[in-house]
Tab-separated table of C-alpha atoms in Angstrom:
chain	number	residue	atom	x	y	z
A	1	MET	CA	134.145	110.529	46.408
A	2	LEU	CA	132.437	113.772	45.532
A	3	VAL	CA	130.399	113.569	48.763
A	4	ALA	CA	133.578	113.156	50.842
A	5	VAL	CA	135.211	116.220	49.252
A	6	ALA	CA	132.063	118.320	49.740
A	7	SER	CA	131.815	117.227	53.390
A	8	GLY	CA	135.456	118.077	54.028
A	9	LEU	CA	135.039	121.489	52.418
A	10	CYS	CA	131.951	122.201	54.599
A	11	VAL	CA	133.906	121.322	57.758
A	12	VAL	CA	136.730	123.696	56.811
A	13	VAL	CA	134.319	126.549	55.979
A	14	LEU	CA	132.332	126.023	59.191
A	15	GLY	CA	135.526	125.936	61.284
A	16	GLY	CA	136.719	129.180	59.676
A	17	ALA	CA	133.384	130.874	60.358
A	18	ILE	CA	133.548	129.883	64.024
A	19	LEU	CA	137.080	131.250	64.356
A	20	TRP	CA	136.181	134.423	62.469
A	21	LEU	CA	133.102	135.166	64.624
A	22	THR	CA	134.666	134.298	68.011
A	23	PRO	CA	135.708	137.503	69.849
A	24	THR	CA	139.336	137.794	70.931
A	25	THR	CA	138.467	139.290	74.335
A	26	PRO	CA	135.870	137.677	76.589
A	27	THR	CA	132.635	139.582	77.038
A	28	SER	CA	130.477	139.516	80.143
A	29	MET	CA	127.110	137.815	79.817
A	30	THR	CA	125.554	140.219	82.316
A	31	ALA	CA	124.869	143.810	81.442
A	32	LYS	CA	126.399	146.440	83.651
A	33	LEU	CA	123.886	149.174	84.253
A	34	ALA	CA	124.745	152.585	85.598
A	35	VAL	CA	122.608	153.708	88.517
A	36	VAL	CA	121.710	157.370	88.487
A	37	ASP	CA	120.453	158.639	91.818
A	38	ASP	CA	120.549	162.095	93.342
A	39	ALA	CA	120.085	160.771	96.890
A	40	PRO	CA	123.142	160.551	99.148
A	41	PRO	CA	124.273	157.060	100.167
A	42	ALA	CA	122.394	155.623	103.136
A	43	THR	CA	124.124	155.518	106.491
A	44	PRO	CA	123.319	152.849	109.055
A	45	GLN	CA	121.013	154.022	111.812
A	46	ALA	CA	121.613	153.035	115.403
A	47	GLY	CA	118.682	151.046	116.730
A	48	PRO	CA	117.816	149.364	119.981
A	49	THR	CA	120.298	146.746	121.073
A	50	ARG	CA	119.208	143.299	122.157
A	51	THR	CA	120.632	141.534	125.138
A	52	ALA	CA	120.212	137.874	125.972
A	53	THR	CA	118.809	136.982	129.350
A	54	ARG	CA	118.647	133.596	131.010
A	55	THR	CA	115.814	132.293	133.068
A	56	ALA	CA	116.219	129.877	135.915
A	57	PRO	CA	115.696	126.197	135.032
A	58	PRO	CA	112.497	124.602	136.296
A	59	SER	CA	112.684	123.188	139.782
A	60	PRO	CA	112.351	119.400	140.047
A	61	GLN	CA	109.363	117.775	141.703
A	62	THR	CA	110.093	116.539	145.184
A	63	ASP	CA	107.102	114.356	145.974
A	64	GLY	CA	107.625	111.870	143.096
A	65	THR	CA	104.161	112.269	141.596
A	66	PRO	CA	103.908	112.594	137.833
A	67	SER	CA	102.959	115.899	136.270
A	68	THR	CA	99.637	115.825	134.476
A	69	ILE	CA	99.055	118.320	131.714
A	70	ALA	CA	95.630	118.322	130.130
A	71	ASP	CA	95.369	119.027	126.439
A	72	ASP	CA	92.634	119.802	123.943
A	73	GLY	CA	93.421	116.804	121.733
A	74	THR	CA	95.474	118.706	119.198
A	75	GLY	CA	98.712	118.148	121.125
A	76	GLY	CA	100.210	121.564	120.385
A	77	ASP	CA	103.931	122.219	120.570
A	78	THR	CA	103.735	124.041	123.882
A	79	PRO	CA	106.368	122.466	126.133
A	80	ALA	CA	105.055	120.760	129.226
A	81	ASP	CA	105.030	123.082	132.220
A	82	GLY	CA	106.152	120.271	134.499
A	83	ALA	CA	109.590	119.631	132.974
A	84	VAL	CA	111.408	117.394	135.419
A	85	GLY	CA	115.024	116.288	135.582
A	86	GLY	CA	115.780	117.749	132.165
A	87	PHE	CA	112.847	115.942	130.510
A	88	ALA	CA	109.743	117.510	128.979
A	89	ILE	CA	106.941	115.913	127.010
A	90	ALA	CA	106.520	118.617	124.386
A	91	ASN	CA	103.413	117.102	122.824
A	92	VAL	CA	101.223	114.039	122.452
A	93	ARG	CA	99.305	114.015	119.175
A	94	PRO	CA	96.837	111.887	117.282
A	95	ALA	CA	97.423	111.458	113.559
A	96	GLY	CA	94.697	110.390	111.187
A	97	THR	CA	91.642	111.784	109.442
A	98	ARG	CA	90.055	114.691	111.261
A	99	ASP	CA	86.383	115.427	110.648
A	100	GLY	CA	85.647	118.703	112.402
A	101	VAL	CA	85.829	118.038	116.140
A	102	CYS	CA	86.351	114.264	115.938
A	103	TRP	CA	88.713	111.750	114.335
A	104	ALA	CA	87.136	109.660	111.549
A	105	GLY	CA	87.924	106.270	110.102
A	106	GLY	CA	87.903	104.312	113.338
A	107	LYS	CA	91.621	104.657	114.103
A	108	VAL	CA	94.322	107.198	114.901
A	109	THR	CA	98.065	106.831	115.296
A	110	LEU	CA	99.508	108.121	118.557
A	111	ARG	CA	102.714	110.166	118.481
A	112	ALA	CA	104.712	112.181	120.989
A	113	LEU	CA	107.795	114.371	121.253
A	114	VAL	CA	110.093	114.195	124.282
A	115	ARG	CA	112.759	116.872	124.814
A	116	ARG	CA	115.884	116.484	126.916
A	117	THR	CA	118.103	119.129	128.472
A	118	GLY	CA	121.279	117.529	129.757
A	119	GLU	CA	123.438	114.554	128.942
A	120	ALA	CA	122.355	111.672	126.733
A	121	THR	CA	120.417	108.990	128.569
A	122	SER	CA	117.780	106.315	128.218
A	123	PHE	CA	114.277	106.560	129.619
A	124	ASP	CA	111.386	104.178	130.211
A	125	TYR	CA	107.909	105.117	129.060
A	126	THR	CA	104.390	103.723	128.922
A	127	TRP	CA	101.443	104.471	126.650
A	128	VAL	CA	98.179	104.461	128.635
A	129	VAL	CA	94.779	104.456	126.888
A	130	ASP	CA	91.633	104.886	128.974
A	131	GLY	CA	93.567	103.991	132.130
A	132	ALA	CA	95.071	100.743	130.791
A	133	ASP	CA	98.748	100.288	129.944
A	134	VAL	CA	98.938	99.335	126.258
A	135	ALA	CA	102.704	99.483	125.656
A	136	ARG	CA	105.942	99.857	127.605
A	137	SER	CA	109.352	100.526	126.149
A	138	THR	CA	112.767	102.134	126.610
A	139	ALA	CA	114.303	104.757	124.330
A	140	LEU	CA	117.584	106.626	124.076
A	141	ILE	CA	117.670	110.392	123.823
A	142	ALA	CA	120.682	112.460	122.750
A	143	GLU	CA	122.365	115.156	124.787
A	144	ASN	CA	120.153	118.255	124.675
A	145	GLY	CA	118.079	116.369	122.117
A	146	ARG	CA	114.584	115.297	121.317
A	147	ARG	CA	112.988	111.947	120.608
A	148	HIS	CA	109.883	111.254	118.544
A	149	LEU	CA	107.822	108.341	119.840
A	150	ALA	CA	104.974	106.415	118.256
A	151	ALA	CA	102.646	103.956	119.931
A	152	PRO	CA	103.182	100.422	118.596
A	153	ARG	CA	99.594	100.184	117.371
A	154	PRO	CA	96.876	102.694	116.501
A	155	LEU	CA	93.967	103.580	118.756
A	156	ARG	CA	90.894	101.877	117.280
A	157	SER	CA	87.401	102.912	118.274
A	158	THR	CA	83.860	103.090	116.933
A	159	GLY	CA	83.268	106.423	118.654
A	160	GLY	CA	83.461	108.362	121.893
A	161	SER	CA	86.179	110.133	123.852
A	162	HIS	CA	89.380	108.425	124.932
A	163	SER	CA	92.106	109.485	127.331
A	164	VAL	CA	95.644	108.925	126.012
A	165	THR	CA	98.674	109.398	128.263
A	166	LEU	CA	102.383	109.176	127.593
A	167	ARG	CA	104.017	108.464	130.939
A	168	ILE	CA	107.784	108.597	131.461
A	169	THR	CA	108.487	106.236	134.357
A	170	ALA	CA	112.296	106.380	134.698
A	171	PRO	CA	114.686	108.033	135.413
A	172	ILE	CA	111.995	110.565	136.404
A	173	ALA	CA	108.199	110.538	136.628
A	174	LEU	CA	106.417	112.739	134.112
A	175	GLN	CA	103.281	112.403	132.010
A	176	ARG	CA	101.125	114.221	129.503
A	177	THR	CA	97.494	113.384	128.776
A	178	ILE	CA	95.213	114.326	125.891
A	179	THR	CA	91.598	113.492	125.108
A	180	ILE	CA	90.813	112.135	121.657
A	181	THR	CA	87.230	112.219	120.401
A	182	MET	CA	86.499	109.566	117.789
A	183	CYS	CA	83.613	110.046	115.351
A	184	ASP	CA	80.641	107.720	115.762
A	185	GLN	CA	81.050	105.022	113.100
A	186	ALA	CA	77.259	104.706	112.715
A	187	ALA	CA	77.285	108.163	111.099
A	188	TYR	CA	79.289	106.828	108.144
C-alpha cells in the first residue's frame, strides 16, 4: 500500500513539473540569425539568351539495304547514324568480365538498345553471331520510346574475335555490328 501511494505521489509531482516547465508560447527550433552586410543587394544580370533550333529528320534509305555501323566493341551510346523509319539501334554491348582488351570467363551476354521516334509499333529482329543467325524475335516499342533487348543466350568462346550484329528486319531494315574479342582460355 505504501508503494502505491509513493508511486501516485511521484506521478503527480512529475506531471506538475512538466506543466511548470512547458512554455506557454511556442518557440522556434531554428535560430534566426541576423545577416550584416554592407554590400547592396544583387541585381540579376542579363545574359545570352538561348533559342531552340530543330534539325531535319534523317532521310530514309531508298535501296532497302541495311545500314552497317562498325563499333569498337564497347557499344557506346552514340545513336546509329543510319536511323531509318524512326528506328535507331543506339548501341549493341557485351556484358561480362573485361580483362583489358578482351572479355574473360569464356562468355558474354549480348545486349542492345533500340530507339523509336514515332508511333508505337512492333518490330522483328535477329541476332547474328559470326554470320549465323542465332535468334529471331519480335518486340513492341512504345511511342517515341526505347526498348532494351538481350540475346536469349550468352556468346560462349574459348578465345578470338567474334562479329555480333543486331539486325532489325521489319518494318524497316537496319543493323548494327560490333566486334567482341574473347580472351584465350589457355591463358587462365
